[in-house]
Coordinates of C-alpha atoms in Angstrom, one line a residue:
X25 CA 0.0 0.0 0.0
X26 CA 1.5 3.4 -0.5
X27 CA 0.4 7.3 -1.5
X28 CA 1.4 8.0 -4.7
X29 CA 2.2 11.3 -6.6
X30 CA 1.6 11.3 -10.3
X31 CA 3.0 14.3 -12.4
X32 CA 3.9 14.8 -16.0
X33 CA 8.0 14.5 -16.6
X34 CA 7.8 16.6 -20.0
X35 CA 5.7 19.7 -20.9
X36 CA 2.3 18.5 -19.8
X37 CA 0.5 15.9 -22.2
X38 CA 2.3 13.2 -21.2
X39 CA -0.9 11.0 -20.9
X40 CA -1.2 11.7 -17.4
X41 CA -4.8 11.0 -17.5
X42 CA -4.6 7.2 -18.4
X43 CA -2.1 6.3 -15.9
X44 CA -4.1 7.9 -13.1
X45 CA -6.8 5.8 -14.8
X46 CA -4.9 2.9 -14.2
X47 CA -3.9 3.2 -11.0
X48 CA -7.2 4.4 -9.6
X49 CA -8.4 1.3 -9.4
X50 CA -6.0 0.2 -6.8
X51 CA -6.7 3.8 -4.7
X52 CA -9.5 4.7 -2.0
X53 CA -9.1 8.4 -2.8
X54 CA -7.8 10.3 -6.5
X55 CA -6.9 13.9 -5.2
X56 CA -6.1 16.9 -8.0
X57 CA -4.1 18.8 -6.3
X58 CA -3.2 22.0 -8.3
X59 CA -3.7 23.8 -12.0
X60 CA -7.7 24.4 -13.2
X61 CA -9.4 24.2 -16.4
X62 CA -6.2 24.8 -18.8
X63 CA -5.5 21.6 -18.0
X64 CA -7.0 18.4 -20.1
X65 CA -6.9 14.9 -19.5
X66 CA -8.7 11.9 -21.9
X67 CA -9.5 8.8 -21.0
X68 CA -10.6 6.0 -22.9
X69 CA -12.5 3.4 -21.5
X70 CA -14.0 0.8 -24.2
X71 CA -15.8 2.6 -26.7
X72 CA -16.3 5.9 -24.4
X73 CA -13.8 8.9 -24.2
X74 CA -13.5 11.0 -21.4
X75 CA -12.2 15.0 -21.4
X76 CA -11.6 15.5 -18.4
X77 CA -10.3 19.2 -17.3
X78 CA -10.9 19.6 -12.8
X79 CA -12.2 16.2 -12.1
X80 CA -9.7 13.9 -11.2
X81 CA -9.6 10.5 -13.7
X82 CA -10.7 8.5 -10.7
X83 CA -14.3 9.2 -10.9
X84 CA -14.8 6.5 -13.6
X85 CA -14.8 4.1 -10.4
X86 CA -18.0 4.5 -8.4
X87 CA -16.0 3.7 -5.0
X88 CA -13.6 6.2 -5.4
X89 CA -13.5 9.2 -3.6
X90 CA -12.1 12.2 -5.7
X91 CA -11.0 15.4 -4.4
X92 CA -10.7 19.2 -6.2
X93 CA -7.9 20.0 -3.9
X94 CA -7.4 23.8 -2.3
X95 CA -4.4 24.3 -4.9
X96 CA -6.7 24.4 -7.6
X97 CA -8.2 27.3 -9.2
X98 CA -12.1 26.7 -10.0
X99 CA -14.3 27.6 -13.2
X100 CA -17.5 26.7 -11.5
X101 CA -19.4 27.0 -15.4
X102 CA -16.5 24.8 -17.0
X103 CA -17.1 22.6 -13.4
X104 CA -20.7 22.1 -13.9
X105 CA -20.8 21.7 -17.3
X106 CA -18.1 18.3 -16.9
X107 CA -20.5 17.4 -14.0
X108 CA -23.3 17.2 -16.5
X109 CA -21.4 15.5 -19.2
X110 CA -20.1 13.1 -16.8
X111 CA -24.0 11.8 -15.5
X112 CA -25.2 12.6 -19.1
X113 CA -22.4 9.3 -19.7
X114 CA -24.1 7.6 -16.3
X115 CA -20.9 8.8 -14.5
X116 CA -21.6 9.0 -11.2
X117 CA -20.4 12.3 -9.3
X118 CA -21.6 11.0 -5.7
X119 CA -18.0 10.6 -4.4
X120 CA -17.1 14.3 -5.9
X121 CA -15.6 16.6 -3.4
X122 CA -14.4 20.8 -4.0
X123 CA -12.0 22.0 -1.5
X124 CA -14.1 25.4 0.3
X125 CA -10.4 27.3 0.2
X126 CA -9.7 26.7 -3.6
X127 CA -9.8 29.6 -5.3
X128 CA -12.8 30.7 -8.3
X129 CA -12.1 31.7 -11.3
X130 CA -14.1 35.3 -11.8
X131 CA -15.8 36.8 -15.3
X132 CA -12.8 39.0 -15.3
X133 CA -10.0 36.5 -14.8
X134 CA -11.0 35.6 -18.2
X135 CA -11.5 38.8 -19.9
X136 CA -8.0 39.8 -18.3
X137 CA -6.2 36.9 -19.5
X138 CA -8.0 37.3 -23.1
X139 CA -6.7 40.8 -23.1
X140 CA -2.9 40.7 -21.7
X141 CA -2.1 37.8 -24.0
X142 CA -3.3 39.4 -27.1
X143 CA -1.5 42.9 -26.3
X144 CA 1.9 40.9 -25.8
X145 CA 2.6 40.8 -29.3
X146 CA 5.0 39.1 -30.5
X147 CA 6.0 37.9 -26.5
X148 CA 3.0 35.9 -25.9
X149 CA 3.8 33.0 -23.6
X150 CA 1.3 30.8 -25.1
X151 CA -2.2 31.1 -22.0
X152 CA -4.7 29.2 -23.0
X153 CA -6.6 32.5 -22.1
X154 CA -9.0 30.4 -19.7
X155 CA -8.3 33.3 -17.1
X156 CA -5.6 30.5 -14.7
X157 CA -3.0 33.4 -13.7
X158 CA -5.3 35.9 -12.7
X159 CA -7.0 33.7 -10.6
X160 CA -4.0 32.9 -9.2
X161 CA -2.0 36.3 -9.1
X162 CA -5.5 37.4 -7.6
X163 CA -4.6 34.7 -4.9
X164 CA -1.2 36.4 -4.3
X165 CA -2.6 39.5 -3.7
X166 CA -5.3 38.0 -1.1
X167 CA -7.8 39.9 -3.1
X168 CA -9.3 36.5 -4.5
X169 CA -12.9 34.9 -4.1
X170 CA -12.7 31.2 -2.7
X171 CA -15.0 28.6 -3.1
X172 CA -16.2 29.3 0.9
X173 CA -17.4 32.9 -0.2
X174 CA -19.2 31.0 -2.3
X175 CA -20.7 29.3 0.1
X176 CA -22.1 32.6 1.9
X177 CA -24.1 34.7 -0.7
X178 CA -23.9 38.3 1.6
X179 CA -20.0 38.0 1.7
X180 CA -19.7 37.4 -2.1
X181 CA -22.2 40.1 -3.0
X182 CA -19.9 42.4 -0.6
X183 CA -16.6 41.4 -2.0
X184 CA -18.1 41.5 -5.5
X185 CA -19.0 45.0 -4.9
X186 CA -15.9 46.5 -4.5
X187 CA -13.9 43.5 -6.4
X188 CA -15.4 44.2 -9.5
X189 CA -15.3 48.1 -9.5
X190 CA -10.9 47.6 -9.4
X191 CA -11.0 45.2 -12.1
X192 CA -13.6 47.4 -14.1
X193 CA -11.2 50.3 -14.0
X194 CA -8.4 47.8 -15.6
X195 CA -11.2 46.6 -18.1
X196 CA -11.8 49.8 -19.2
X197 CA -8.1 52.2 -19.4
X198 CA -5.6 49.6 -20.0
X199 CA -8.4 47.3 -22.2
X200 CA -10.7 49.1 -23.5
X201 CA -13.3 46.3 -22.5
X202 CA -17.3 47.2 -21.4
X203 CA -17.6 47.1 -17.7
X204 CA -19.0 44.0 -15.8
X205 CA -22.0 44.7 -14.0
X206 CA -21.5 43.3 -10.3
X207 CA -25.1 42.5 -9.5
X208 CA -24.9 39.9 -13.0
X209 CA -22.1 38.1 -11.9
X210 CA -23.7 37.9 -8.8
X211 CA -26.8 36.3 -9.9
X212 CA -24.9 34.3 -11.7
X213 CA -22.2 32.9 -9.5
X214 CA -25.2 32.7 -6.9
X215 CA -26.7 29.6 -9.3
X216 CA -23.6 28.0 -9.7
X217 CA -22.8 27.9 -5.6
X218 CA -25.9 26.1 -5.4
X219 CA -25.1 23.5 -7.4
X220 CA -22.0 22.7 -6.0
X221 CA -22.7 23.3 -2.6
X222 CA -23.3 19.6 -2.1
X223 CA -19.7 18.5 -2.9
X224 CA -18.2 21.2 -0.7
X225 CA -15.8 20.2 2.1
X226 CA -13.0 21.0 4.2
X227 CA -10.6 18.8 2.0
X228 CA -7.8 18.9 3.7
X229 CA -9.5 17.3 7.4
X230 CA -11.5 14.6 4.8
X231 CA -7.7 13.5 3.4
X232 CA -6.1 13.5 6.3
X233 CA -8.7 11.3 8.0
X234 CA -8.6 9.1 4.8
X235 CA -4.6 8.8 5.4
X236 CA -5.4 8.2 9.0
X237 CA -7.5 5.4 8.3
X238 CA -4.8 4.0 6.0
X239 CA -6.3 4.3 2.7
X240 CA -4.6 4.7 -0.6
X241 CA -4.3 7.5 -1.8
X242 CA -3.1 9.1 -5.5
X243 CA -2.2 12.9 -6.3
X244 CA -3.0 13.8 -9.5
X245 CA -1.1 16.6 -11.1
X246 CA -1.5 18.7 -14.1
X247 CA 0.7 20.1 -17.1
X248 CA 3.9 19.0 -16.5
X249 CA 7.5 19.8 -14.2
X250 CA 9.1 22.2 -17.3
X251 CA 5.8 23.9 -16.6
X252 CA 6.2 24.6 -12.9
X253 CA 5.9 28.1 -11.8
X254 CA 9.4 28.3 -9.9
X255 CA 10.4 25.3 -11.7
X256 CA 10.0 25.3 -15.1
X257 CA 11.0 27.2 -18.4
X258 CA 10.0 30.7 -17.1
X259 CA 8.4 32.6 -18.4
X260 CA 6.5 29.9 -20.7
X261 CA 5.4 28.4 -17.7
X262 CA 1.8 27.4 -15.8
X263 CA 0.6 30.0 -12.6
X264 CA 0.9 27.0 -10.2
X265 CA 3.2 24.0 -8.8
X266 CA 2.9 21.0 -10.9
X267 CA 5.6 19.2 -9.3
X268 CA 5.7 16.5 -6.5
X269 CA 6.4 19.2 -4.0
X270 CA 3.1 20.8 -4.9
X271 CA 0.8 18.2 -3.9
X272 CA 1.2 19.0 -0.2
X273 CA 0.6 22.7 -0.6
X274 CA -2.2 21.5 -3.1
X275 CA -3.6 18.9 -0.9
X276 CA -3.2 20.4 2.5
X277 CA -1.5 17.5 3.8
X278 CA 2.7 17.5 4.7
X279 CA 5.5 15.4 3.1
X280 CA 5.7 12.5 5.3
X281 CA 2.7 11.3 3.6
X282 CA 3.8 10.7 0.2
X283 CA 5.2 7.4 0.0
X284 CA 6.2 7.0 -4.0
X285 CA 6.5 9.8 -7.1
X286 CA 5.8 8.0 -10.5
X287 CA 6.8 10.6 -13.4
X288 CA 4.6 10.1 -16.8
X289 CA 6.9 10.6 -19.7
X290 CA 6.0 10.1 -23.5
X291 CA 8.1 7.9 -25.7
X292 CA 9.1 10.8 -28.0
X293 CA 8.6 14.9 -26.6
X294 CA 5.9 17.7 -27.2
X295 CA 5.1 21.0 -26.4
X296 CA 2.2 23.3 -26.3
X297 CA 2.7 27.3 -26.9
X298 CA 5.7 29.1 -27.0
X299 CA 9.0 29.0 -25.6
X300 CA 12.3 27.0 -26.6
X301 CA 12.2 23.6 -27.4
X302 CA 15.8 21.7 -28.7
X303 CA 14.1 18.3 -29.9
X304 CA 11.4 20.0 -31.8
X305 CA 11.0 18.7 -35.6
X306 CA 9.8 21.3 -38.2
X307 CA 9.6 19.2 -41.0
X308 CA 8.1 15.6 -42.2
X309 CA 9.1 14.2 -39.1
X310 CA 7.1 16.0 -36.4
X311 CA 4.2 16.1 -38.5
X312 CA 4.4 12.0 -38.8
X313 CA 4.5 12.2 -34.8
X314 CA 2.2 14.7 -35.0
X315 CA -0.5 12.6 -36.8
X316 CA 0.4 8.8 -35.6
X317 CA 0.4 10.3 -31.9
X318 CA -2.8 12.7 -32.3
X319 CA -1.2 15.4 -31.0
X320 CA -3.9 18.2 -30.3
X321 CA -4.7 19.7 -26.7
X322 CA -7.6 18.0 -25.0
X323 CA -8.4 22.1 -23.6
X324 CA -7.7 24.0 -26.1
X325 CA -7.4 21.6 -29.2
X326 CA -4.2 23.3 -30.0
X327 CA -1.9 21.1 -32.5
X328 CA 1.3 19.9 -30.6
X329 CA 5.0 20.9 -31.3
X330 CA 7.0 17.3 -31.6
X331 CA 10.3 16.0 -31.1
X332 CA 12.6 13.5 -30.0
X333 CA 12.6 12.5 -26.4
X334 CA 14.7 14.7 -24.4
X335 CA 16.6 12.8 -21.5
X336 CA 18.4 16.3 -20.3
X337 CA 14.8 17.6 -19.2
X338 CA 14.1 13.8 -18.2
X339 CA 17.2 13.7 -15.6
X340 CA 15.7 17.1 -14.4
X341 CA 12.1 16.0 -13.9
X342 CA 14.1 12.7 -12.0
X343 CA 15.8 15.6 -9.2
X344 CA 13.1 18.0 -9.1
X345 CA 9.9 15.6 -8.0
X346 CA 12.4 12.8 -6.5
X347 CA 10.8 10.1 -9.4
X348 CA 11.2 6.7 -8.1
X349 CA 9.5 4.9 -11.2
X350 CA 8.3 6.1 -15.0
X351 CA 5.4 5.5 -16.6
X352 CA 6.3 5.4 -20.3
X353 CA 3.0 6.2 -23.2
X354 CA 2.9 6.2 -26.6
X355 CA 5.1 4.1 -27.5
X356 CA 3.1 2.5 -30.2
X357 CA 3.9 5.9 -32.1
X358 CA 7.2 5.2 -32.9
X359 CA 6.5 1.7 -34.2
X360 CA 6.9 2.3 -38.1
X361 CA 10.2 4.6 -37.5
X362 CA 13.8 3.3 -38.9
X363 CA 15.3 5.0 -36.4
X364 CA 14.9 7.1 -33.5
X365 CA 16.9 10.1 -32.1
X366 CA 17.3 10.4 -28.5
X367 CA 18.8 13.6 -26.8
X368 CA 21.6 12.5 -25.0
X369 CA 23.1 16.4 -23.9
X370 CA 22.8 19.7 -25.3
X371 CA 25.6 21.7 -27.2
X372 CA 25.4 25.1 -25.8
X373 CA 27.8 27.6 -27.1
X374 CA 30.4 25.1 -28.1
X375 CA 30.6 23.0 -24.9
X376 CA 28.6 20.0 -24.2
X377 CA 25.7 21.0 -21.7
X378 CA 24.2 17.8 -19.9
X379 CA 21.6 19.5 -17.3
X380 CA 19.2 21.7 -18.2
X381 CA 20.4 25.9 -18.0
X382 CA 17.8 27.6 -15.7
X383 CA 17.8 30.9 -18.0
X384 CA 15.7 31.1 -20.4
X385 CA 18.0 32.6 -23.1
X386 CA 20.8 30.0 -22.5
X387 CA 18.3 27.3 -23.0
X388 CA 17.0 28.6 -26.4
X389 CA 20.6 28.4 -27.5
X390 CA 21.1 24.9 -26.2
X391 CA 20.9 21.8 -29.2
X392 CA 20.5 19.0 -28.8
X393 CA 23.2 15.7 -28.8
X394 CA 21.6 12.6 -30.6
X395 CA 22.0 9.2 -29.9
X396 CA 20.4 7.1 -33.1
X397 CA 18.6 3.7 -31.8
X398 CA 17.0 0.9 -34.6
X399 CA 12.9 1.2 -34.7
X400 CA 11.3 -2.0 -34.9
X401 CA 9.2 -1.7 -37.6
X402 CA 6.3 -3.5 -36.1
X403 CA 3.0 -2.8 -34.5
X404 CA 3.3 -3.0 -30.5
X405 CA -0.8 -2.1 -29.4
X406 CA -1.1 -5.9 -28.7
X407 CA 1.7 -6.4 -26.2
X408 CA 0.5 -7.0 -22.8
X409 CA 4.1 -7.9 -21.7
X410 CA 7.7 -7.0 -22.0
X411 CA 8.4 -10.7 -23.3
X412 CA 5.7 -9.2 -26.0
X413 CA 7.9 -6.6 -27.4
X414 CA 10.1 -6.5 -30.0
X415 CA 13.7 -7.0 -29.0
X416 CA 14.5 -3.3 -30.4
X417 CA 11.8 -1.7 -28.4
X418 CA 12.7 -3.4 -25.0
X419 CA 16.0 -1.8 -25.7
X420 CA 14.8 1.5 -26.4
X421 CA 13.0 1.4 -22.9
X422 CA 16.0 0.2 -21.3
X423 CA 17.8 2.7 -22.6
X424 CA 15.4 5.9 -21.9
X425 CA 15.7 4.3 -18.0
X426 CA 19.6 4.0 -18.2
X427 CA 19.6 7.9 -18.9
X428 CA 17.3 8.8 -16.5
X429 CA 18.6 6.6 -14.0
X430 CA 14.9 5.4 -13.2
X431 CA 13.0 2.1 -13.6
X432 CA 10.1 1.5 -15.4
X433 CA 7.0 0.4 -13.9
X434 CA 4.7 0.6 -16.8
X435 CA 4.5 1.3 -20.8
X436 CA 1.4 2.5 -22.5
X437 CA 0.7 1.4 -25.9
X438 CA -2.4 3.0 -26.8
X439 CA -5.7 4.9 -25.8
X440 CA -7.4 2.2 -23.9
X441 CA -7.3 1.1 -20.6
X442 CA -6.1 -2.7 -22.1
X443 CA -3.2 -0.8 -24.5
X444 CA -0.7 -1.0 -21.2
X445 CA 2.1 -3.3 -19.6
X446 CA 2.2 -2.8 -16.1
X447 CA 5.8 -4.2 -14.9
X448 CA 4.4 -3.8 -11.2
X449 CA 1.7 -1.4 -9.7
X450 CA 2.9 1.6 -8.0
X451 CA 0.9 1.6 -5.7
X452 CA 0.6 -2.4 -4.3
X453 CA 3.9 -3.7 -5.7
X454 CA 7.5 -3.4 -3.8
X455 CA 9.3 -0.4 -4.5
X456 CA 11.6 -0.2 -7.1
X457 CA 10.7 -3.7 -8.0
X458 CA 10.6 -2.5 -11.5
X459 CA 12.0 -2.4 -15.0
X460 CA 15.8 -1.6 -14.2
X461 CA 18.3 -0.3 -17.2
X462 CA 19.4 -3.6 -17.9
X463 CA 15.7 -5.4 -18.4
X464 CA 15.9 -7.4 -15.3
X465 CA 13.9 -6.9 -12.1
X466 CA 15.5 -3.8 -9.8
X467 CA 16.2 -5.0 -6.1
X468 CA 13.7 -4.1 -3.8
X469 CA 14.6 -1.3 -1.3

């Protein structure tokens, strides 16, 4: 038994969403612990797909609790809108739960985001424009609206009062965008409460009495580690903490309760927005990646920039959440390729670079250092095992864990639940009784 973080090892769109899928199953309680509706995660299950942006994956399994953690920033329209496609499906939302201290995502969060993005020019840093950092730099500036104002109708229509005649002003001189009219946004945000007030909860007291009562339980990130706010690639970054270390802040509950940190990594690299990417591929290449590996945004629908898979941002993603095992997806995409690059190091200004600069302008400079491995030429969707692979593939995956210096605990091959080889469950099996570098078994520790 153990309490497992699950976070994205590349940009976000790892295929985060399948593996907490998977491993659901074996958990009490599926916490999301930070990011809001600018994140998107799909989930296949038979002949059903599931876009899922705030509820945690485990909700496909009636006996699962699942938590909307107080790190999160809430859409309550985008929320209730996935609660109604959910029980349109015959998803139950029973077991739902919305921290009362995570923050809401206001009218003018998204008008603001809208508006700042567009005026950067040339210097946009790729938003999704679903209003996520001013809900969060709201947040910083304890001027925000939580979901426990919510909660009490006379507090929100005072804080709306005076909330929305500030943000009106920067509407109007620095936009040029119609004021909102507080007693609207009232009304409205008054329905929404109402519908959600059922699923309210102090989160943090029901987790901690869950970890009390030994339960399993699974953290669900968003986006990825390069995306991290003090993390990642700044300034083409997320407003939050998608790291390991962010589930406690997210979750409310302190480090000595997280057992095991499985990273999700694809089998090649991609990239949403803007901001330097060495692995990218312009040309025929990324568009084959592109297509074989249906790379749009579940949010935003946004086609994906591809590449090789980078094991210098790999390594990092290894020492920045403390990964003990990878979760490797999309591995199936690579099946008709001759060969396949890997980044080994960078080449930055002449000398060989092998972690990953922290300034932005050094890292747009960096290219990258290839190693060439065979493909296999042959389809892989039907392996359930790592007997089942071809010979070349089983060496590519030994390989990516050799650089990373992580085993492998389990290798998607496809949309569906089925599509996977689980070497051993994160959550039940031994740790580090995985897929070492070398194929064979790691030694337990």
């Amino acid at each position: 038994m153990a309490n497992v973080v699950v976070i994205g090892a590349q940009w976000g769109d790892e295929g985060k969403g399948k593996i907490t899928d998977l491993l659901s199953k074996s958990a009490n309680v599926v916490v999301r612990y930070q990011g809001g509706v600018n994140a998107g995660h799909t989930v296949v299950v038979g002949d059903q797909t599931f876009k899922l942006h705030l509820i945690p994956s485990g909700i496909l399994y009636p006996e699962t609790q699942c938590i909307i953690g107080s790190g999160t920033v809430i859409d309550p329209k985008v929320l209730i809108e996935e609660l109604d496609q959910l029980e349109t499906l015959k998803v139950s939302t029973d077991n739902l739960l919305i921290s009362e201290t995570a923050h809401v995502t206001m009218p003018y969060h998204l008008l603001i985001d809208q508006a700042a993005e567009q005026s950067r020019g040339d210097h946009k840093i790729g938003t999704t424009k679903r209003g996520i950092g001013p809900t969060y730099a709201d947040k910083s500036e304890r001027s925000g609206i939580r979901i426990n104002d919510l909660m009490h109708l006379e507090d929100l229509r005072e804080q709306l009062s005076w909330t929305i005649d500030q943000k009106n002003v920067i509407l109007d001189k620095l936009y040029n965008i119609p004021p909102l009219d507080a007693d609207k946004v009232f009304e409205e945000y008054s329905a929404y409460a109402e519908r959600l007030r059922p699923h309210v909860v102090d989160s943090s007291l029901t987790l901690y009495t869950a970890l009390q009562q030994r339960k399993n339980v699974l953290f669900e990130g968003a986006q990825g580690t390069l995306l991290d706010l003090d993390h990642g690639t700044y300034p083409y970054v997320t407003s939050s903490n998608p790291v390991a270390g962010g589930a406690c802040i997210g979750a409310g509950i302190g480090p000595t309760m997280i057992d095991r940190v499985i990273g999700v990594a694809k089998a090649y690299t991609t990239r949403v927005g803007e901001g330097p990417f060495p692995t990218e591929l312009h040309e025929e290449m990324g568009e084959i990646l592109g297509s074989r590996g249906a790379e749009f945004g579940t949010t935003t629908g946004r086609q994906r920039r591809c590449g090789w898979f980078d094991a210098v941002i790999g390594r990092y993603a290894v020492r920045i959440n403390g990964l003990d095992c990878l979760a490797i997806t999309k591995l199936d995409v690579l099946d008709e390729m001759d060969e396949i690059q890997v980044c080994v190091a960078y080449e930055l200004d002449g000398s060989t670079c092998n972690d990953l600069p922290t300034s932005a302008s050094l890292f747009a400079r960096c290219k990258p250092i290839y190693k060439t491995m065979p493909g296999w030429k042959q389809s892989t969707e039907d392996c359930r095992s790592l007997d089942d692979l071809p010979k070349e593939a089983l060496d590519y995956l030994k390989f990516l864990a050799e650089l990373m210096d992580v085993p492998i605990a389990i290798v998607s091959l496809g949309a569906s639940r089925d599509q996977t080889i689980i070497v051993e469950d994160p959550i039940h099996g031994p740790k580090r009784a995985l897929l070492h570098a070398d194929g064979t078994p790691a030694q337990v520790v």
